[in-house]
Short mmCIF file of C-alpha atoms and ligand atoms in Angstrom, two decimals:
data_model
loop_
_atom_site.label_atom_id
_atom_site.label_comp_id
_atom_site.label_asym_id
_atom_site.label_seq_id
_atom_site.Cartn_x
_atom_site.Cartn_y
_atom_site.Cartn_z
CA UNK J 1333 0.00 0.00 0.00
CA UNK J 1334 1.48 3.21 -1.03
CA UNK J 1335 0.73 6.53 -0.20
CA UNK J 1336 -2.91 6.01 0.40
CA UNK J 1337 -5.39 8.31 1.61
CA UNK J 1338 -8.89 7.75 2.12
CA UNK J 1339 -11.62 10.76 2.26
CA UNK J 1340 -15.58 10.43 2.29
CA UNK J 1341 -17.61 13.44 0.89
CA UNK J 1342 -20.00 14.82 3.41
CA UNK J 1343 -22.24 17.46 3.19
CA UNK J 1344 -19.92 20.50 4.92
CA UNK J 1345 -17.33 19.05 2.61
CA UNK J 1346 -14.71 15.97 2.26
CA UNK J 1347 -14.01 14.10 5.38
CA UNK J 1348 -10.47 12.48 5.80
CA UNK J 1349 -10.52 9.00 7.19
CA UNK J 1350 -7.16 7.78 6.50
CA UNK J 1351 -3.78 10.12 5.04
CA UNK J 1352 -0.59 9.08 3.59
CA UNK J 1353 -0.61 5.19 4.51
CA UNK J 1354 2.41 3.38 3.25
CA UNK J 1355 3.20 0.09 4.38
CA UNK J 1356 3.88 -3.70 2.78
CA UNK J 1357 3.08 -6.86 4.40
CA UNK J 1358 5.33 -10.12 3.85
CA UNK J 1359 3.65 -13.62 2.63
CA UNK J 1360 3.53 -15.45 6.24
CA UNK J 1361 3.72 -12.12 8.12
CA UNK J 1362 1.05 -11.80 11.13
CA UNK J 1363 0.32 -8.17 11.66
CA UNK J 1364 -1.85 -6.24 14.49
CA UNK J 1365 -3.55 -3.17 14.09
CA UNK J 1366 -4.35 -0.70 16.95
CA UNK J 1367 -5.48 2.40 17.57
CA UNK J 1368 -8.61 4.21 19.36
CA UNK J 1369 -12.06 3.80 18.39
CA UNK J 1370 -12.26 5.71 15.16
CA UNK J 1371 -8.90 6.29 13.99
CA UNK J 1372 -9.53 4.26 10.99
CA UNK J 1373 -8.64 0.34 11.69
CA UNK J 1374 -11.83 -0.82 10.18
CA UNK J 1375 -11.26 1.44 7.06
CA UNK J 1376 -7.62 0.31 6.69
CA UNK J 1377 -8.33 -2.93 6.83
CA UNK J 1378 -11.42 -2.97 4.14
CA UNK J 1379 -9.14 -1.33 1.82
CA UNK J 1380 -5.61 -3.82 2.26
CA UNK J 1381 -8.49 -6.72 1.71
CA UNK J 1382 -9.45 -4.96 -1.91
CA UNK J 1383 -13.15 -4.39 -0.01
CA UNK J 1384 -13.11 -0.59 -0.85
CA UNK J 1385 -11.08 1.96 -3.00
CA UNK J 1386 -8.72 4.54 -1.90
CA UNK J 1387 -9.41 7.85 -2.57
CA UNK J 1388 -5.58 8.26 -3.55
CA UNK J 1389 -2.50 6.16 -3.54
CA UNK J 1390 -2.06 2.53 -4.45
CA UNK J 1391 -3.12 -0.88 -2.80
CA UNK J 1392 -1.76 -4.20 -4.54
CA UNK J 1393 -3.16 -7.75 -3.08
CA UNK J 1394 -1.90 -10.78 -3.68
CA UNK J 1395 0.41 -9.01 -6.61
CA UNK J 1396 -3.44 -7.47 -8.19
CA UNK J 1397 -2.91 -3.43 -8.52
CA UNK J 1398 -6.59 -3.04 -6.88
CA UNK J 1399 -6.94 0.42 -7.21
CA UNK J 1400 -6.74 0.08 -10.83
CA UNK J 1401 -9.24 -2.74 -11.29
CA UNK J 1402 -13.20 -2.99 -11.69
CA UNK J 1403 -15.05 -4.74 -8.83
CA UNK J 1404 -15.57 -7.88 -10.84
CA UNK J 1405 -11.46 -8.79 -10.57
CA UNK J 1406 -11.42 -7.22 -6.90
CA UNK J 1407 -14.50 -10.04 -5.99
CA UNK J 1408 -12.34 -13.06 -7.88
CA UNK J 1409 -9.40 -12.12 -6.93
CA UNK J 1410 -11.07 -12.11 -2.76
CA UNK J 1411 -12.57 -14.91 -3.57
CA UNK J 1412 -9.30 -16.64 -4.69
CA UNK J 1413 -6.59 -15.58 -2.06
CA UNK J 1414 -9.01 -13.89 0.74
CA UNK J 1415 -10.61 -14.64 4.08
CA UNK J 1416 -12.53 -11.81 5.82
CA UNK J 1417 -13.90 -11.92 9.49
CA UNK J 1418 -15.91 -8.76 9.78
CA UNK J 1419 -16.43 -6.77 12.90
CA UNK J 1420 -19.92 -7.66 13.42
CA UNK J 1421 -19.72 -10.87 11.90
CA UNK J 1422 -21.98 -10.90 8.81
CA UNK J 1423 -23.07 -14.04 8.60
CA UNK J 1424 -26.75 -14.74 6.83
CA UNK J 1425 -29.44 -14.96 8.94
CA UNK J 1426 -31.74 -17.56 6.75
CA UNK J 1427 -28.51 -19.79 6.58
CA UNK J 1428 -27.27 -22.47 9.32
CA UNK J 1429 -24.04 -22.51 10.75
CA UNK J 1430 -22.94 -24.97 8.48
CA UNK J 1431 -24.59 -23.63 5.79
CA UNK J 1432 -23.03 -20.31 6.29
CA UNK J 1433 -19.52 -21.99 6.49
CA UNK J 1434 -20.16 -24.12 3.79
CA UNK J 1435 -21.06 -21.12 1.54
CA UNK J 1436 -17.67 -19.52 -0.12
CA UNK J 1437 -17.25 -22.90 -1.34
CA UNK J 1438 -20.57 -23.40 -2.94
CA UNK J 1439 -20.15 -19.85 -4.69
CA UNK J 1440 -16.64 -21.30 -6.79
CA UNK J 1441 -19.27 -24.13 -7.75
CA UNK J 1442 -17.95 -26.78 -4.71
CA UNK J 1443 -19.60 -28.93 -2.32
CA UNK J 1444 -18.78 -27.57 0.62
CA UNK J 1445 -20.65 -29.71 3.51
CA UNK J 1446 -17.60 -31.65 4.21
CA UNK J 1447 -15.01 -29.03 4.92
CA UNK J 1448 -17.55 -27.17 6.71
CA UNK J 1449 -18.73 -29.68 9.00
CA UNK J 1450 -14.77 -30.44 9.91
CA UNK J 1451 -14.05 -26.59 10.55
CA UNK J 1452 -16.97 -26.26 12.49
CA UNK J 1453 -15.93 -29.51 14.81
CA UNK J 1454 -12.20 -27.46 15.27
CA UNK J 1455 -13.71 -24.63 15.90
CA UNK J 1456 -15.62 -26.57 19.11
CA UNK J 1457 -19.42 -25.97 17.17
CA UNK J 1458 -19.65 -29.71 15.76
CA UNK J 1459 -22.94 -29.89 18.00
CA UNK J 1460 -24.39 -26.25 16.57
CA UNK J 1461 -24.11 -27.39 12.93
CA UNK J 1462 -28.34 -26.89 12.22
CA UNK J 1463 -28.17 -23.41 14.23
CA UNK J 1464 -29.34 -20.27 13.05
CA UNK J 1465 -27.19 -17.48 13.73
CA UNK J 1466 -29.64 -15.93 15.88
CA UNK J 1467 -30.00 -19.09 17.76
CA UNK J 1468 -25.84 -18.63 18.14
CA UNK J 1469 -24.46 -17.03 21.31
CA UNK J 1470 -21.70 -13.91 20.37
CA UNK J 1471 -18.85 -15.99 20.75
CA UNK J 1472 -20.31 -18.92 18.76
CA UNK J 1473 -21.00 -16.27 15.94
CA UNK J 1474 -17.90 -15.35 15.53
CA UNK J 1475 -16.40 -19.15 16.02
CA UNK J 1476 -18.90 -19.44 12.48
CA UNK J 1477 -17.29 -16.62 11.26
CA UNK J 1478 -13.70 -17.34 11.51
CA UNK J 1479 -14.84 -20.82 10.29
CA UNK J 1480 -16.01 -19.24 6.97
CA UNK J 1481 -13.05 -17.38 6.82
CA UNK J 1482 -11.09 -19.83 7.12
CA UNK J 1483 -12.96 -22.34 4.97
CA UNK J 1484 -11.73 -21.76 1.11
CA UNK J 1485 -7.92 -22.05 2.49
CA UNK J 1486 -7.19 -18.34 1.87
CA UNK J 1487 -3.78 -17.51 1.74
CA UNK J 1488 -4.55 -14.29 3.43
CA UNK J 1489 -6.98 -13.58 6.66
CA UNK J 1490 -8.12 -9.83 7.54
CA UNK J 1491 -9.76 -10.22 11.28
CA UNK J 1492 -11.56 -7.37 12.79
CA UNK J 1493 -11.60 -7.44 16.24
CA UNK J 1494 -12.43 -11.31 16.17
CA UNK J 1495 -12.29 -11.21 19.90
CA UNK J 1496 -13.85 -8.01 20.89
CA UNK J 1497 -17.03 -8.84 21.83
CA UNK J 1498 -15.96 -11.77 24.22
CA UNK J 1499 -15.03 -12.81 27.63
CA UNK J 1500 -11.85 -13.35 28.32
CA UNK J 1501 -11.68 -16.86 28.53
CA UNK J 1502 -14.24 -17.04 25.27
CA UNK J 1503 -11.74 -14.06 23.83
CA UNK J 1504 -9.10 -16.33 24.64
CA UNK J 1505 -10.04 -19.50 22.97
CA UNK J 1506 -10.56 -17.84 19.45
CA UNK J 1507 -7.79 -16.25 19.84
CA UNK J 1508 -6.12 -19.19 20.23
CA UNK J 1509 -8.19 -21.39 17.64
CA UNK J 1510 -6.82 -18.17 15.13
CA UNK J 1511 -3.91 -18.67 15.77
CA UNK J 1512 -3.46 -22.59 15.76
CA UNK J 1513 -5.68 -22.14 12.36
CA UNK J 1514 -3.39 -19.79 10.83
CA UNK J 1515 -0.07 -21.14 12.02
CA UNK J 1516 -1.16 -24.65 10.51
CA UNK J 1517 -2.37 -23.40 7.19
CA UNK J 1518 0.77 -20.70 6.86
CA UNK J 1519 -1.61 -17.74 6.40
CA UNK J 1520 -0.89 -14.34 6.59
CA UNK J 1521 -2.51 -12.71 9.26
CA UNK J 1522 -3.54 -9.00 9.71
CA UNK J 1523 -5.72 -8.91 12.47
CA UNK J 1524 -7.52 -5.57 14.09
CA UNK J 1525 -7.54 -5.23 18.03
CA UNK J 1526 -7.94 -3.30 20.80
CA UNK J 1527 -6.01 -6.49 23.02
CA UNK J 1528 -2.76 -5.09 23.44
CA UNK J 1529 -1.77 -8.64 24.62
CA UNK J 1530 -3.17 -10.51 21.30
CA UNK J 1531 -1.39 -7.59 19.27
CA UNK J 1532 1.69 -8.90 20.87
CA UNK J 1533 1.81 -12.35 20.18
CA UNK J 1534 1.73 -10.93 15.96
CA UNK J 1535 4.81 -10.11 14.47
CA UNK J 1536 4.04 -6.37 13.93
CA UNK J 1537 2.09 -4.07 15.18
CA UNK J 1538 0.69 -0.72 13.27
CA UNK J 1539 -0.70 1.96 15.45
CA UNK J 1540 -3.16 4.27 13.61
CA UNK J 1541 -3.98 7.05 15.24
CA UNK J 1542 -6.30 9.67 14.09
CA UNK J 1543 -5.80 8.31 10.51
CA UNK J 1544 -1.93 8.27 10.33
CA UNK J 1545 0.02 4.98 11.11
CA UNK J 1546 2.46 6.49 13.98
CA UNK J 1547 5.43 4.94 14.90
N1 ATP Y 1756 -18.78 5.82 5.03
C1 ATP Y 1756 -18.41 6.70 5.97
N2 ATP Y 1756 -18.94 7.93 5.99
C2 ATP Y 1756 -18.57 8.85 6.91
N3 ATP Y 1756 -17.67 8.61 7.87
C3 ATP Y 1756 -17.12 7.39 7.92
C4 ATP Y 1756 -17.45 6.37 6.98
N4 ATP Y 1756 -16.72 5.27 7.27
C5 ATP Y 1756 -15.99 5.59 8.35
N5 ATP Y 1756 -16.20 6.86 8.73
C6 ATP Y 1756 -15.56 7.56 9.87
O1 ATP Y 1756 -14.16 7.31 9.77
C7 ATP Y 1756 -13.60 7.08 11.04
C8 ATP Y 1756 -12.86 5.76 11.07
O2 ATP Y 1756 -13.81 4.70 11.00
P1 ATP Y 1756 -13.37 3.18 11.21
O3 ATP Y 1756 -14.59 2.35 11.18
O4 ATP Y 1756 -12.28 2.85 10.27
O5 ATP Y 1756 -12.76 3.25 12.71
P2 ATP Y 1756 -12.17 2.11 13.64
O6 ATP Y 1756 -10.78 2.49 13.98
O7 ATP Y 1756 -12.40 0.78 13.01
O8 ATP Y 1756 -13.06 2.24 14.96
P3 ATP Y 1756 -13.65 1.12 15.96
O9 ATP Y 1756 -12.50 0.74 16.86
O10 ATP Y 1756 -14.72 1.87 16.73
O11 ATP Y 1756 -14.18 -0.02 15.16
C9 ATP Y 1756 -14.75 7.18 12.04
O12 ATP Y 1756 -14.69 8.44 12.65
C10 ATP Y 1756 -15.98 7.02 11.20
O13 ATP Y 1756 -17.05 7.75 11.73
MG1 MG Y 1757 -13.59 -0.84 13.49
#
C-alpha cells in the first residue's frame, strides 16, 4: 500500500478517514492493528483486503494493482486468495451454521458440507451445525465466522476485532483457535484489536492514530 489516503464526501465538505498510509506486508507475516475507536482500523483494513477503493494512492493484493481494477477482478481475486472476518460478523441470517460456512465454497461451484462440518468440529461448534445465527451465542457467531473465513484455504486472513465482543476466557479460545488455524495453514494474518496482549503475540504491530500509522 502506497501513499494512500482515504476521504468520504460529506455534506460540509470531504471528510479524511485515513492520510498518507504506506506500508507492505510479507507472505507469512502476522500483523496487528491498533489504535482508538475511530482512527480508521476498520477502514484500513477494508481497503488492504481490496473491499473498498482509496481515494488516492495505491493498494496491490496478492500481486493485483486493486486500485486500478473494476469490482468484478477485486470479488475473484477475494474470492481466490481472501478470508474476511468482519467486525460484526456478517453471517446470513436464513442460513445455518454450516450452511453459512459451507457457503464460499458453494459460490466457486464446490460442495462444501464436508469441509464445513470439519471446521466447524475445530472450531468446538460440531454440535451447533443446524443453528441459526440468531439461535448462536456472540462468541459462537464469531467461532462461524472465523470458520467461513477460514474455509476456502485463503492464503490471506483480515480479522476485525475477532475477539472483541468476548469474555476473556471465550476471547481467549478464538484467539487461540486463530492462531493454531493460521499457524497450521501458513496464512498471513492482519488482524484488528484493541487487546494489546493478542497484538503482541503478531509479528508487527501498526498503530493508527487519528488516521496516520504512527510509529
Ligand atoms: N462511510 C463513511 N462515511 C462517513 N464517515 C465514515 C465512513 N466510514 C468511516 N467513517 C468515519 O471514519 C472514522 C474511522 O472509522 P473506522 O470504522 O475505520 O474506525 P475504527 O478504527 O475501526 O473504529 P472502531 O474501533 O470503533 O471499530 C470514524 O470516525 C468514522 O465515523
Ligand atoms: Mg472498526
Amino acid at each position: 500500500m502506497q501513499a494512500v489516503a482515504k476521504q468520504v464526501p460529506l455534506a460540509d465538505g470531504p471528510l479524511a478517514i485515513l492520510e498518507d498510509i504506506t506500508l507492505a506486508i510479507a507472505p507469512g507475516e502476522r500483523v496487528a492493528i491498533v489504535g482508538e475507536s475511530g482512527s480508521g482500523k476498520t477502514t484500513l483494513l477494508s481497503l488492504l483486503a481490496g473491499l473498498d477503493l482509496p481515494s488516492r494512492g495505491e493498494v496491490w493484493l496478492d500481486g493485483v494493482a486493486i486500485h486500478a481494477t473494476d469490482e468484478d477482478t477485486r470479488a475473484a481475486l477475494r474470492a481466490r486468495a481472501v478470508g474476511f472476518v468482519f467486525q460484526n460478523f456478517q453471517l446470513m441470517p436464513m442460513l445455518s451454521a454450516l450452511d453459512n460456512v459451507a457457503l464460499p465454497l458453494e459460490l466457486r461451484g464446490e460442495d462444501g458440507a464436508e469441509a464445513a462440518r470439519a471446521l466447524l468440529a475445530q472450531v468446538g461448534l460440531g454440535a451447533r451445525l443446524r443453528h441459526l445465527p440468531r439461535q448462536l451465542s456472540g462468541g459462537e457467531q464469531q467461532r462461524v465466522a472465523i470458520a467461513r473465513a477460514f474455509v476456502t484455504r485463503p492464503r490471506i486472513l483480515f480479522a476485525d476485532e475477532p475477539t472483541g465482543n468476548l469474555d476473556r476466557r471465550t476471547g481467549q479460545a478464538v484467539e487461540d483457535l486463530l492462531f493454531a488455524l493460521d499457524a497450521e495453514r501458513r496464512t498471513t494474518l492482519v488482524l484488528v484489536t484493541h487487546d494489546e496482549r493478542l497484538a503482541a503475540r503478531c509479528d508487527r504491530v501498526l498503530r493508527l492514530d487519528a488516521g496516520r500509522l504512527v510509529a
